[in-house]
Amino acid sequence: MKKSHTVVKCSPFHLTPLLALWSFIPLCVCTPVWLHKFHCNINLLMLMLLPILSAFTGGVSFIRPAAAFRLRMTQTLSHSNSHSNSHSNSNSRLFSTSTPPTKPPPSPIFVTTPIYYVNGPPHIGHAYTTLAADVLSRYHRLSGNPSVLLQSGTDEHGLKVSTTAASLGLGEKEFVDGVSDKFRGLLAALQVEGSADSSQVTATDKDKDKNKDKLEFVRTTDDDHKACVSAVWKALSAKGLIYKGVYSGWYAVRDECFYNEGELVDGLAPTGAEVVWTEKEESYFFKLSEFEGRLLELYERNGGAFVRPASRLNEVKAFVKGGLNDLSVSRTSFDWGVKVPGDESHVVYVWIDALANYLTKVGYPNVENDKFQKFWPPKCQIVGKDILRFHAVYWPALLMALDLELPERVFAHGWWTVNGEKMSKSVGNVVDPFELIGKFGVDRVRWFLMSEVGFGGDGDYSEKMLVRKTNTALSNSYGNLVQRSLNMVYKNCEGGRFPEVVFYSDSDSDSDSSSELTENDVKLLDAVQNLVTDTHSFIEKQELHKYVHELEDVVRMANVYVEEEAPFKLKKTDFRRMEVVLRVLGEVIRGVSIVMLPVVPDGATKVLDMLGVGEEERCFRCVGEACLGGRAVQKPVGVYMRIDEIEEE
Ligand code: MSP
């Protein structure tokens, strides 16, 4: 049994104090002379100061990650692990220093999807918005935030729903109940975290407890939502921001949107939807025009953070600069909606009804309640580009009117076409996400949708590409890496256990003599550690595609490592080196699988189970903490078996 080692690794990071000292002495002596001589050359002064600064900040970032990983690799987990092996001593804290300062808990995070229209069943466009929100939420939870709330739901009022229900010979409520259930079911099919609880029948008590406060599902026909809409209306009314008038203009039922004459393109809405002329319908109006100045000021001051991607901000600004009319916010021509408080002949305009959904589950108008205090305002609201105007213009104006804080960010993603064509019922090319998941498994759908296009841009879906891309990334690359590495451990290492390996030297000196790692090992381990930093910045910018691409790069690197190190050959020539290589691979697969969890929770969970990584070790903090020494690997089973590629037509 190996003894515990205290480690200090000699690295550029540790040289920085020396460098600082080296430059400080001449600096003190020479600066006054030099400044005079070189006419206060400030660049030169900065050059001198750099090593000092780096000593205080812990090294400049391009040399720090490697060192950081090496140190962290020694800090194996101190908490108990039900899967770990009792005879292993490698799980004690090898690198023990003073207790780290306790960080303040991270602020709670509220992420939302739009609420989906129920006039048709869910398709991959809807699945896409929801998935993006789930990836973000899962990421924040794995990063150690215990309070991350994702909200989705269904938008069930409006003329379109009313006519669709009638055409099917159903009552409105009966109709919306059926479709809303499908959208709720989609959350579970997509494995949105917390959705196990939404199917009340199958969820165990443990699941329900675990998923508490992770997911909310709003329905606009529910009483809590209707009460919220009424409260919003009353608050706006009380501030004198709603008045009664007469509306004449163009209305697109498909978009549930009013358009100005100047916005029409060849007699259609800019979205291509048919418009109908509404002649002098009595309507209540919201004084949107009063918010023009404040909105423009918001875009100037904070637009780059509020609306993403940045390219979309211009279209929002241009719309507002073009002048804002007051918004017609009630209808009298149908009654499937929330009644206007105090005037039952009107129903609230479907978009006011819909936008209020974001306030429903946090308990508006009771802004003093815990949930509101905890989660408001949303950190990120994911919407499709088609509904950005509602979220970046009407929505902030409403919140300003209600004196509520604005969301930190509204992110507009692009649209999916199918084999180059717009998805539509009439063309018959609507892609059913349930079918897709049934055929290829949820992870392939998640991986493909998240990686195929830059998040924010448009994408084209084809089954052929889904199969090809996921075969490459998940079967050939990740699945293969897992399969061959774990098989070798299972078959060759004693008891099928990951070997104990000395990652570091055993003295407090700068000597590296007893570390068993080679430069090649460290390079790969560092790439895994860098994933943690890089993916954090991708998530902050909602660059979900980059998150997935970097994972692909590291897995590719790991496969190259297997070829270079050839553990199957080492088995005969250098058994100990084979053990080291397999342990390194184990830690790499563990780290990569943790980072993969937000994207492909199903397969990554199976792999972490095979490695014996306990639930409490599945977190970003644990990625760089080598902990597998002495643990027995479960008999490896294939993840992501290749699917036959679909032939060209
Ligand atoms: N009910 C409104 C939203 C109200 S939120 C206060 C609505 N519903 S929707 O069902 O039409 O669209 C919901 C989301 O699905 C939007 O973000 C939309 O962009 C997205 N998608 C619908 N079709 C899509 C594609 N073909 N591709 C990608 N996303 C698309 O609008």
XYZ file of C-alpha atoms and ligand atoms in Angstrom:
680
model
C 0.000 0.000 0.000
C 1.387 3.396 -0.917
C 1.860 5.977 1.745
C 0.171 9.346 1.579
C 2.178 12.047 -0.086
C 2.393 15.715 0.560
C 2.997 17.504 -2.631
C 4.487 20.640 -3.914
C 5.037 20.628 -7.610
C 7.740 22.689 -9.240
C 6.042 24.684 -11.933
C 6.164 28.111 -13.509
C 3.502 29.065 -11.003
C 5.839 28.403 -8.117
C 8.634 30.322 -9.727
C 6.689 33.544 -9.832
C 7.654 34.752 -6.323
C 11.318 34.234 -7.255
C 10.819 36.122 -10.467
C 9.160 38.852 -8.507
C 12.090 39.151 -6.139
C 14.478 39.045 -9.027
C 12.839 42.010 -10.663
C 12.014 43.927 -7.510
C 15.593 44.620 -6.422
C 16.828 46.187 -9.644
C 13.503 47.937 -9.958
C 13.939 49.756 -6.637
C 17.471 50.704 -7.420
C 17.121 51.643 -11.019
C 13.654 53.013 -11.538
C 14.314 56.651 -10.682
C 17.353 56.710 -12.954
C 15.630 54.825 -15.779
C 12.496 56.858 -15.712
C 14.565 59.915 -16.143
C 16.813 58.418 -18.763
C 14.020 56.905 -20.856
C 11.687 59.846 -20.420
C 9.285 57.909 -18.207
C 8.854 54.992 -20.565
C 5.716 53.533 -18.987
C 5.800 50.353 -21.098
C 9.142 49.466 -19.705
C 7.877 50.077 -16.204
C 4.927 47.768 -16.813
C 7.271 45.084 -18.099
C 9.194 45.282 -14.869
C 6.054 45.149 -12.772
C 4.537 42.151 -14.517
C 6.329 39.421 -12.571
C 5.456 41.172 -9.309
C 1.812 41.391 -10.231
C 1.762 37.800 -11.335
C 3.238 36.726 -8.019
C 0.382 38.387 -6.181
C -2.333 37.132 -8.480
C -1.024 33.579 -8.538
C 0.553 33.594 -11.974
C -0.744 34.748 -15.304
C -3.529 32.707 -16.669
C -1.670 30.983 -19.451
C 0.696 29.273 -17.062
C -1.684 28.758 -14.206
C -4.045 26.004 -15.377
C -1.397 23.331 -15.592
C -0.155 24.039 -12.117
C -3.646 24.296 -10.748
C -4.554 20.904 -12.127
C -1.501 19.248 -10.655
C -2.318 20.550 -7.232
C -5.939 19.706 -7.484
C -5.242 16.206 -8.676
C -3.786 15.540 -5.267
C -6.784 16.774 -3.380
C -8.754 13.605 -3.460
C -12.195 13.640 -2.011
C -12.491 13.774 1.705
C -16.174 12.924 1.950
C -17.348 9.357 2.167
C -18.245 7.592 -1.005
C -20.615 4.694 -0.962
C -19.167 3.289 -4.174
C -15.580 3.617 -3.165
C -13.514 0.828 -1.831
C -12.832 0.569 1.836
C -9.334 -0.806 1.457
C -8.156 2.163 -0.561
C -6.359 4.926 1.250
C -6.198 7.187 -1.787
C -9.425 8.906 -0.931
C -8.024 10.754 2.024
C -6.975 14.339 1.497
C -3.396 13.970 0.360
C -2.652 17.589 -0.077
C -3.851 19.068 3.119
C -3.465 22.758 3.749
C -5.381 25.082 6.015
C -9.158 25.044 5.616
C -10.093 26.998 2.502
C -12.080 30.170 3.162
C -15.804 29.512 2.891
C -17.238 31.097 -0.209
C -20.603 32.826 0.022
C -23.280 30.583 -1.519
C -23.962 31.386 -5.169
C -27.073 33.445 -5.942
C -30.152 31.433 -6.928
C -30.699 31.152 -10.651
C -33.955 31.352 -12.593
C -33.931 30.141 -16.214
C -37.015 30.169 -18.430
C -38.284 28.829 -21.742
C -41.206 30.440 -23.536
C -44.560 28.825 -22.920
C -45.551 26.790 -25.944
C -48.699 27.237 -28.012
C -50.923 24.218 -27.780
C -52.486 24.418 -31.208
C -50.236 21.600 -32.324
C -48.158 18.871 -30.689
C -44.525 19.530 -29.732
C -41.849 19.444 -32.451
C -38.060 19.669 -32.424
C -38.147 23.477 -32.438
C -39.828 23.360 -29.036
C -37.504 20.609 -27.867
C -34.542 22.796 -28.821
C -35.546 25.765 -26.668
C -36.238 23.490 -23.714
C -32.985 21.571 -24.093
C -30.897 24.710 -24.118
C -32.543 25.837 -20.891
C -31.951 22.412 -19.338
C -28.265 22.381 -20.307
C -27.806 25.777 -18.649
C -29.697 24.750 -15.519
C -27.920 21.435 -15.159
C -24.585 23.184 -15.624
C -25.269 25.626 -12.794
C -26.391 22.811 -10.482
C -23.244 20.805 -11.219
C -21.219 23.925 -10.550
C -22.473 23.826 -6.996
C -25.511 26.081 -7.092
C -28.237 24.412 -5.015
C -30.989 26.803 -6.163
C -31.552 26.648 -9.887
C -35.126 26.869 -11.090
C -36.116 26.104 -14.664
C -39.553 27.112 -15.804
C -41.469 26.024 -18.876
C -45.145 25.672 -19.690
C -47.988 26.035 -22.159
C -49.725 29.043 -23.677
C -53.323 27.964 -23.971
C -55.510 30.976 -24.723
C -56.320 32.839 -27.920
C -58.424 32.670 -31.033
C -56.247 30.074 -32.728
C -56.662 27.556 -29.921
C -60.373 28.216 -29.833
C -60.814 27.523 -33.551
C -58.541 24.450 -33.507
C -60.531 22.941 -30.632
C -63.792 23.660 -32.449
C -62.488 22.088 -35.654
C -61.808 18.897 -33.676
C -65.219 18.988 -32.076
C -63.671 19.439 -28.631
C -64.277 21.931 -25.880
C -61.368 24.308 -25.399
C -60.372 23.007 -21.973
C -60.568 19.394 -23.039
C -58.399 20.168 -26.036
C -55.723 22.154 -24.185
C -55.472 19.578 -21.406
C -54.505 16.914 -23.914
C -51.846 18.972 -25.705
C -50.440 20.498 -22.537
C -49.862 16.984 -21.200
C -47.792 16.219 -24.278
C -45.577 19.232 -23.659
C -45.155 18.206 -20.057
C -44.359 14.694 -21.247
C -41.726 16.130 -23.576
C -39.809 17.474 -20.582
C -39.593 13.960 -19.192
C -38.718 12.436 -22.579
C -35.909 14.983 -22.992
C -34.742 14.155 -19.455
C -35.068 17.729 -18.312
C -33.823 17.683 -14.738
C -36.694 17.720 -12.292
C -39.178 16.281 -14.762
C -39.272 12.874 -13.084
C -41.534 14.635 -10.652
C -43.913 15.836 -13.345
C -45.183 12.345 -13.979
C -46.818 11.962 -10.595
C -47.593 8.291 -11.108
C -44.089 7.018 -11.655
C -42.035 9.381 -9.522
C -40.759 7.860 -6.321
C -40.754 9.927 -3.143
C -36.969 10.083 -3.350
C -37.174 11.470 -6.893
C -39.783 13.991 -5.866
C -37.628 15.200 -3.036
C -34.517 15.364 -5.170
C -36.314 17.296 -7.871
C -38.074 19.741 -5.616
C -37.730 23.344 -6.767
C -35.871 22.420 -9.935
C -38.694 22.686 -12.425
C -41.957 24.588 -12.686
C -44.543 24.084 -15.368
C -46.993 26.954 -15.943
C -50.311 26.611 -17.719
C -52.098 29.807 -18.654
C -55.452 28.146 -17.952
C -54.512 27.440 -14.331
C -56.017 29.566 -11.575
C -52.679 30.746 -10.169
C -51.745 32.113 -13.565
C -55.088 33.778 -14.168
C -54.767 35.464 -10.771
C -51.299 36.656 -11.735
C -52.531 38.146 -15.045
C -55.354 39.954 -13.246
C -52.871 41.329 -10.744
C -50.596 42.580 -13.525
C -53.555 44.236 -15.224
C -54.725 45.901 -12.031
C -51.242 47.182 -11.247
C -50.894 48.717 -14.712
C -54.371 50.176 -14.489
C -53.720 51.633 -11.038
C -50.715 53.462 -12.473
C -52.849 54.971 -15.224
C -51.001 53.013 -17.921
C -54.100 51.386 -19.409
C -56.892 53.230 -21.207
C -59.845 52.278 -23.373
C -59.864 53.116 -27.085
C -60.650 51.701 -30.494
C -58.297 49.498 -32.465
C -58.092 49.359 -36.234
C -55.215 47.580 -37.865
C -53.622 44.374 -39.060
C -53.671 41.290 -36.898
C -51.974 37.963 -37.618
C -53.833 35.183 -35.838
C -50.937 32.752 -36.361
C -48.484 35.071 -34.620
C -51.131 36.526 -32.275
C -49.509 39.821 -33.166
C -50.543 43.309 -34.325
C -48.581 44.744 -37.240
C -48.267 48.278 -38.614
C -49.099 48.893 -42.258
C -45.411 49.636 -42.924
C -44.308 46.261 -41.568
C -46.305 44.199 -44.049
C -44.425 42.465 -46.852
C -46.511 41.691 -49.943
C -49.670 41.857 -47.872
C -48.368 39.385 -45.276
C -46.834 39.751 -41.835
C -43.016 39.901 -41.845
C -43.143 36.305 -40.564
C -45.158 35.228 -43.617
C -48.347 34.838 -41.572
C -51.655 35.960 -43.029
C -53.043 39.171 -41.586
C -56.637 40.297 -41.199
C -57.854 43.855 -41.009
C -59.540 44.544 -37.707
C -61.953 47.423 -38.066
C -62.608 49.593 -35.050
C -62.694 46.960 -32.336
C -63.057 48.390 -28.854
C -59.838 47.695 -27.021
C -57.823 48.608 -23.963
C -54.366 49.984 -24.642
C -51.148 49.841 -22.677
C -49.148 53.091 -22.885
C -46.146 51.422 -24.469
C -45.144 54.671 -26.169
C -44.252 56.138 -22.765
C -41.438 53.607 -22.437
C -39.657 54.355 -25.697
C -37.011 56.554 -24.056
C -36.353 54.197 -21.176
C -36.051 51.221 -23.507
C -33.579 52.992 -25.761
C -31.618 54.045 -22.719
C -31.593 50.381 -21.554
C -30.234 49.207 -24.916
C -27.572 51.914 -24.887
C -26.506 51.281 -21.317
C -26.811 47.538 -21.054
C -28.036 46.226 -24.402
C -25.020 44.000 -25.000
C -25.734 42.061 -21.821
C -29.522 42.207 -21.993
C -29.990 40.915 -25.547
C -27.846 38.142 -26.962
C -26.532 37.329 -29.454
C -25.255 40.868 -29.965
C -26.248 40.833 -33.640
C -29.913 40.749 -32.647
C -29.748 43.891 -30.544
C -29.738 46.106 -33.638
C -33.061 44.828 -34.892
C -34.598 45.440 -31.463
C -33.188 48.969 -31.328
C -34.344 49.723 -34.863
C -37.872 48.618 -34.029
C -38.056 50.898 -30.995
C -36.347 53.808 -32.760
C -39.017 53.509 -35.471
C -41.478 54.708 -32.827
C -43.649 52.733 -30.437
C -47.428 52.866 -30.633
C -49.502 52.074 -27.595
C -50.267 48.366 -27.525
C -53.776 46.983 -27.893
C -54.044 44.654 -24.897
C -57.561 43.273 -24.989
C -59.890 41.614 -27.481
C -63.640 41.381 -27.710
C -64.008 39.164 -30.783
C -63.505 35.917 -28.804
C -63.633 34.973 -25.154
C -61.095 32.157 -24.685
C -58.761 34.010 -22.364
C -58.394 35.755 -19.028
C -61.231 38.224 -18.499
C -60.200 41.845 -18.080
C -60.733 42.748 -14.409
C -63.838 44.893 -14.163
C -64.868 44.449 -17.816
C -65.809 40.883 -18.669
C -66.623 41.712 -22.285
C -62.846 41.836 -22.931
C -60.188 39.170 -22.646
C -56.549 40.055 -22.021
C -54.401 40.047 -25.180
C -52.684 36.700 -25.442
C -49.145 38.119 -25.269
C -49.777 40.015 -22.038
C -51.338 36.828 -20.696
C -48.310 34.845 -21.903
C -45.544 37.175 -20.688
C -47.076 37.223 -17.233
C -46.295 33.485 -17.008
C -42.765 34.320 -15.907
C -44.218 35.941 -12.789
C -46.787 33.282 -11.943
C -44.762 30.625 -10.174
C -42.623 33.059 -8.220
C -45.859 34.227 -6.664
C -46.542 37.677 -8.142
C -48.128 39.953 -6.899
C -46.769 38.819 -3.546
C -43.250 40.054 -4.188
C -42.334 39.641 -0.540
C -42.683 35.847 -0.690
C -39.584 33.636 -0.460
C -39.676 32.373 -3.990
C -39.912 35.807 -5.539
C -37.182 37.114 -3.282
C -35.025 34.134 -4.118
C -35.417 33.836 -7.869
C -36.433 37.189 -9.309
C -35.192 38.420 -11.777
C -34.468 35.608 -14.258
C -30.810 35.095 -15.096
C -31.476 33.897 -18.601
C -34.628 33.737 -20.676
C -34.244 31.558 -23.740
C -36.527 32.396 -26.651
C -36.573 31.812 -30.388
C -35.606 34.717 -32.652
C -39.232 35.009 -33.824
C -40.402 36.158 -30.418
C -37.517 38.416 -29.495
C -39.558 41.575 -30.002
C -42.007 40.490 -27.336
C -39.230 39.683 -24.897
C -36.850 42.544 -25.582
C -39.410 45.337 -26.069
C -42.866 44.626 -24.631
C -41.634 42.534 -21.716
C -39.072 45.007 -20.286
C -41.597 47.823 -20.800
C -44.154 45.876 -18.759
C -41.627 45.181 -16.032
C -40.600 48.832 -15.923
C -44.284 49.710 -15.626
C -44.636 47.258 -12.737
C -41.448 48.529 -11.058
C -39.913 45.071 -11.240
C -36.314 44.214 -12.007
C -35.534 43.221 -15.598
C -34.090 39.834 -16.530
C -30.326 39.732 -16.784
C -30.447 38.301 -20.284
C -32.812 37.419 -23.092
C -31.136 35.000 -25.483
C -32.650 34.500 -28.922
C -31.734 31.256 -30.651
C -32.160 30.509 -34.349
C -34.655 28.357 -36.165
C -34.450 24.810 -37.433
C -35.460 23.873 -40.920
C -35.835 20.249 -41.964
C -33.827 19.028 -44.940
C -33.575 22.652 -46.000
C -37.312 23.384 -45.739
C -39.373 25.277 -43.212
C -41.131 22.883 -40.856
C -44.852 22.934 -41.443
C -47.895 20.756 -41.066
C -48.925 21.354 -44.670
C -45.538 20.188 -46.029
C -45.758 17.227 -43.651
C -42.169 17.560 -42.439
C -42.761 18.327 -38.777
C -40.249 16.348 -36.740
C -41.783 14.658 -33.728
C -39.260 14.684 -30.859
C -40.875 11.660 -29.165
C -40.387 9.581 -32.284
C -36.823 10.748 -32.595
C -35.989 9.943 -28.989
C -37.639 6.543 -29.345
C -35.553 5.787 -32.401
C -32.145 7.164 -31.465
C -32.206 7.724 -27.711
C -32.438 11.016 -25.900
C -28.695 11.669 -25.733
C -28.193 11.616 -29.474
C -30.992 14.116 -29.940
C -29.591 16.348 -27.213
C -26.021 16.134 -28.504
C -26.959 16.798 -32.107
C -29.215 19.770 -31.388
C -26.681 21.370 -29.068
C -23.623 20.840 -31.253
C -24.823 21.145 -34.815
C -25.229 24.921 -34.988
C -23.745 27.906 -33.224
C -26.308 28.703 -30.544
C -28.052 31.807 -31.856
C -27.794 30.799 -35.532
C -30.188 28.794 -37.707
C -29.778 25.071 -38.286
C -30.935 22.397 -40.641
C -32.103 19.087 -39.291
C -31.700 15.807 -41.116
C -31.781 12.310 -39.700
C -28.733 11.424 -41.734
C -26.679 14.157 -40.094
C -27.945 13.268 -36.645
C -26.823 9.671 -37.081
C -23.525 10.567 -38.687
C -22.510 13.244 -36.200
C -23.493 11.297 -33.114
C -21.875 8.121 -34.407
C -18.647 10.067 -34.705
C -18.792 11.939 -31.419
C -20.590 9.527 -29.124
C -19.967 6.028 -30.517
C -16.587 6.197 -32.231
C -14.963 8.753 -30.025
C -16.374 8.827 -26.472
C -18.001 5.359 -26.402
C -14.927 3.731 -27.821
C -12.616 5.496 -25.381
C -14.736 4.364 -22.459
C -15.161 0.828 -23.707
C -11.540 0.069 -24.415
C -10.154 1.814 -21.352
C -12.554 0.308 -18.846
C -12.290 -3.129 -20.425
C -8.551 -3.062 -19.944
C -8.906 -2.071 -16.302
C -11.559 -4.715 -15.741
C -9.524 -7.476 -17.344
C -5.943 -6.590 -16.432
C -5.794 -4.642 -13.200
C -5.867 -6.511 -9.930
C -9.466 -7.105 -8.879
C -10.630 -4.912 -11.757
C -9.598 -1.950 -9.608
C -8.042 1.295 -10.711
C -4.431 1.148 -9.596
C -3.013 3.443 -6.972
C -0.698 5.872 -8.727
C 1.637 8.489 -7.331
C 0.635 11.649 -9.079
C 3.133 13.796 -7.181
C 6.435 13.904 -5.423
C 6.529 12.935 -1.771
C 8.421 15.872 -0.339
C 7.779 19.520 0.139
C 10.685 20.262 -2.132
C 10.445 21.212 -5.740
C 11.523 17.746 -6.725
C 9.299 15.779 -9.015
C 11.232 12.567 -8.638
C 8.588 10.205 -7.366
C 5.653 11.335 -9.477
C 4.756 8.569 -11.856
C 3.205 10.866 -14.438
C 4.881 11.711 -17.715
C 4.513 14.998 -19.587
C 2.036 13.303 -21.898
C -0.128 12.237 -18.947
C -0.071 15.725 -17.474
C -0.909 17.317 -20.814
C -4.065 15.251 -21.091
C -5.075 15.750 -17.465
C -4.580 19.484 -17.856
C -6.820 19.516 -20.911
C -9.564 18.012 -18.763
C -9.012 20.578 -16.041
C -9.114 23.364 -18.620
C -12.536 22.116 -19.672
C -13.872 23.346 -16.371
C -12.646 26.899 -16.897
C -13.499 27.065 -20.564
C -16.968 25.617 -20.288
C -17.738 28.101 -17.529
C -17.059 30.999 -19.865
C -19.037 29.336 -22.679
C -22.047 28.972 -20.398
C -21.854 32.586 -19.270
C -22.131 33.581 -22.928
C -24.615 30.811 -23.809
C -22.141 29.422 -26.358
C -23.554 25.956 -25.964
C -22.078 24.652 -29.211
C -18.572 25.598 -28.038
C -19.178 23.704 -24.813
C -19.875 20.552 -26.795
C -17.070 21.141 -29.286
C -14.455 21.444 -26.558
C -15.662 18.178 -25.080
C -15.246 16.589 -28.504
C -11.688 17.957 -28.711
C -10.655 16.553 -25.345
C -12.122 13.123 -26.086
C -10.271 13.136 -29.414
C -7.083 14.000 -27.545
C -7.674 11.121 -25.141
C -8.036 8.676 -28.021
C -4.761 9.911 -29.494
C -3.217 9.368 -26.053
C -4.418 5.758 -26.058
C -2.783 5.197 -29.453
C 0.456 6.867 -28.360
C 0.733 5.140 -25.020
C -0.630 1.817 -26.302
C -1.525 0.278 -22.924
C -2.378 -3.016 -24.670
C 1.307 -3.302 -25.672
C 2.562 -2.072 -22.313
C 0.784 -4.984 -20.735
C 3.592 -7.219 -21.933
C 6.500 -4.775 -21.789
C 5.902 -2.523 -18.785
C 2.970 -3.562 -16.631
C 3.398 -0.698 -14.146
C 3.324 1.915 -16.896
C 0.177 0.279 -18.252
C -1.392 0.715 -14.815
C -0.473 4.398 -14.727
C -1.869 4.968 -18.205
C -5.126 3.228 -17.310
C -5.500 5.254 -14.123
C -4.903 8.460 -16.074
C -7.515 7.361 -18.579
C -9.935 6.585 -15.773
C -9.553 10.075 -14.315
C -9.894 11.622 -17.767
C -13.077 9.680 -18.523
C -14.436 10.617 -15.109
C -13.729 14.334 -15.627
C -15.049 14.391 -19.183
C -18.195 12.493 -18.173
C -18.953 14.993 -15.413
C -18.640 17.858 -17.893
C -20.828 15.900 -20.319
C -23.656 15.462 -17.802
C -25.513 18.682 -18.726
C -25.593 17.653 -22.384
C -25.976 13.873 -22.322
C -27.164 12.996 -18.826
C -28.225 9.473 -19.739
C -24.961 8.046 -21.106
C -22.648 10.111 -18.903
C -24.514 8.842 -15.842
C -24.068 5.237 -16.977
C -20.338 5.764 -17.410
C -19.968 7.424 -14.012
C -21.885 4.504 -12.515
C -19.468 2.058 -14.142
C -16.551 4.021 -12.695
C -18.104 3.912 -9.243
C -18.318 7.692 -8.968
C -20.862 8.579 -6.293
C -23.585 11.179 -6.816
C -21.914 13.683 -4.501
C -18.749 13.443 -6.602
C -20.565 14.427 -9.785
C -19.753 18.102 -9.723
C -17.387 20.466 -11.474
C -15.398 20.988 -8.293
C -14.549 17.284 -8.352
C -13.281 17.122 -11.929
C -9.641 17.766 -11.045
C -9.644 15.643 -7.912
C -8.180 12.260 -8.713
C -10.187 9.767 -6.726
C -10.384 6.475 -8.574
C -7.382 4.718 -6.982
C -8.489 1.367 -5.571
C -12.004 1.512 -6.929
C -13.345 -1.466 -8.820
C -14.798 -0.773 -12.213
C -18.144 -2.378 -13.008
C -18.179 -4.859 -15.865
C -18.137 -2.434 -18.808
C -21.199 -2.349 -21.027
C -21.240 -0.472 -24.321
C -22.589 3.060 -24.314
C -23.640 4.663 -27.584
C -23.467 1.634 -29.850
C -23.033 2.672 -33.467
C -26.186 3.100 -35.501
C -26.178 2.081 -39.158
C -25.667 5.189 -41.213
C -28.667 6.216 -43.238
C -28.053 5.825 -46.972
C -28.149 8.867 -49.266
C -31.459 9.034 -51.091
N -46.522 31.073 -26.972
C -45.511 31.838 -27.564
C -44.446 32.175 -26.560
C -44.933 32.934 -25.368
S -43.670 33.151 -24.179
C -44.187 34.328 -23.204
C -44.874 31.073 -28.722
N -45.041 29.771 -28.722
S -44.495 28.796 -29.869
O -44.939 27.491 -29.481
O -44.878 29.237 -31.147
O -42.955 28.879 -29.825
C -42.268 28.564 -28.672
C -40.781 28.460 -28.917
O -40.495 27.449 -29.872
C -40.203 29.747 -29.446
O -38.994 30.030 -28.761
C -39.912 29.426 -30.885
O -38.861 30.172 -31.381
C -39.572 27.958 -30.798
N -39.698 27.351 -32.100
C -40.831 27.081 -32.780
N -40.486 26.586 -33.992
C -39.133 26.533 -34.116
C -38.239 26.033 -35.060
N -38.608 25.542 -36.206
N -36.921 26.040 -34.745
C -36.470 26.484 -33.527
N -37.294 26.947 -32.615
C -38.608 27.158 -32.942
O -44.233 31.691 -29.541
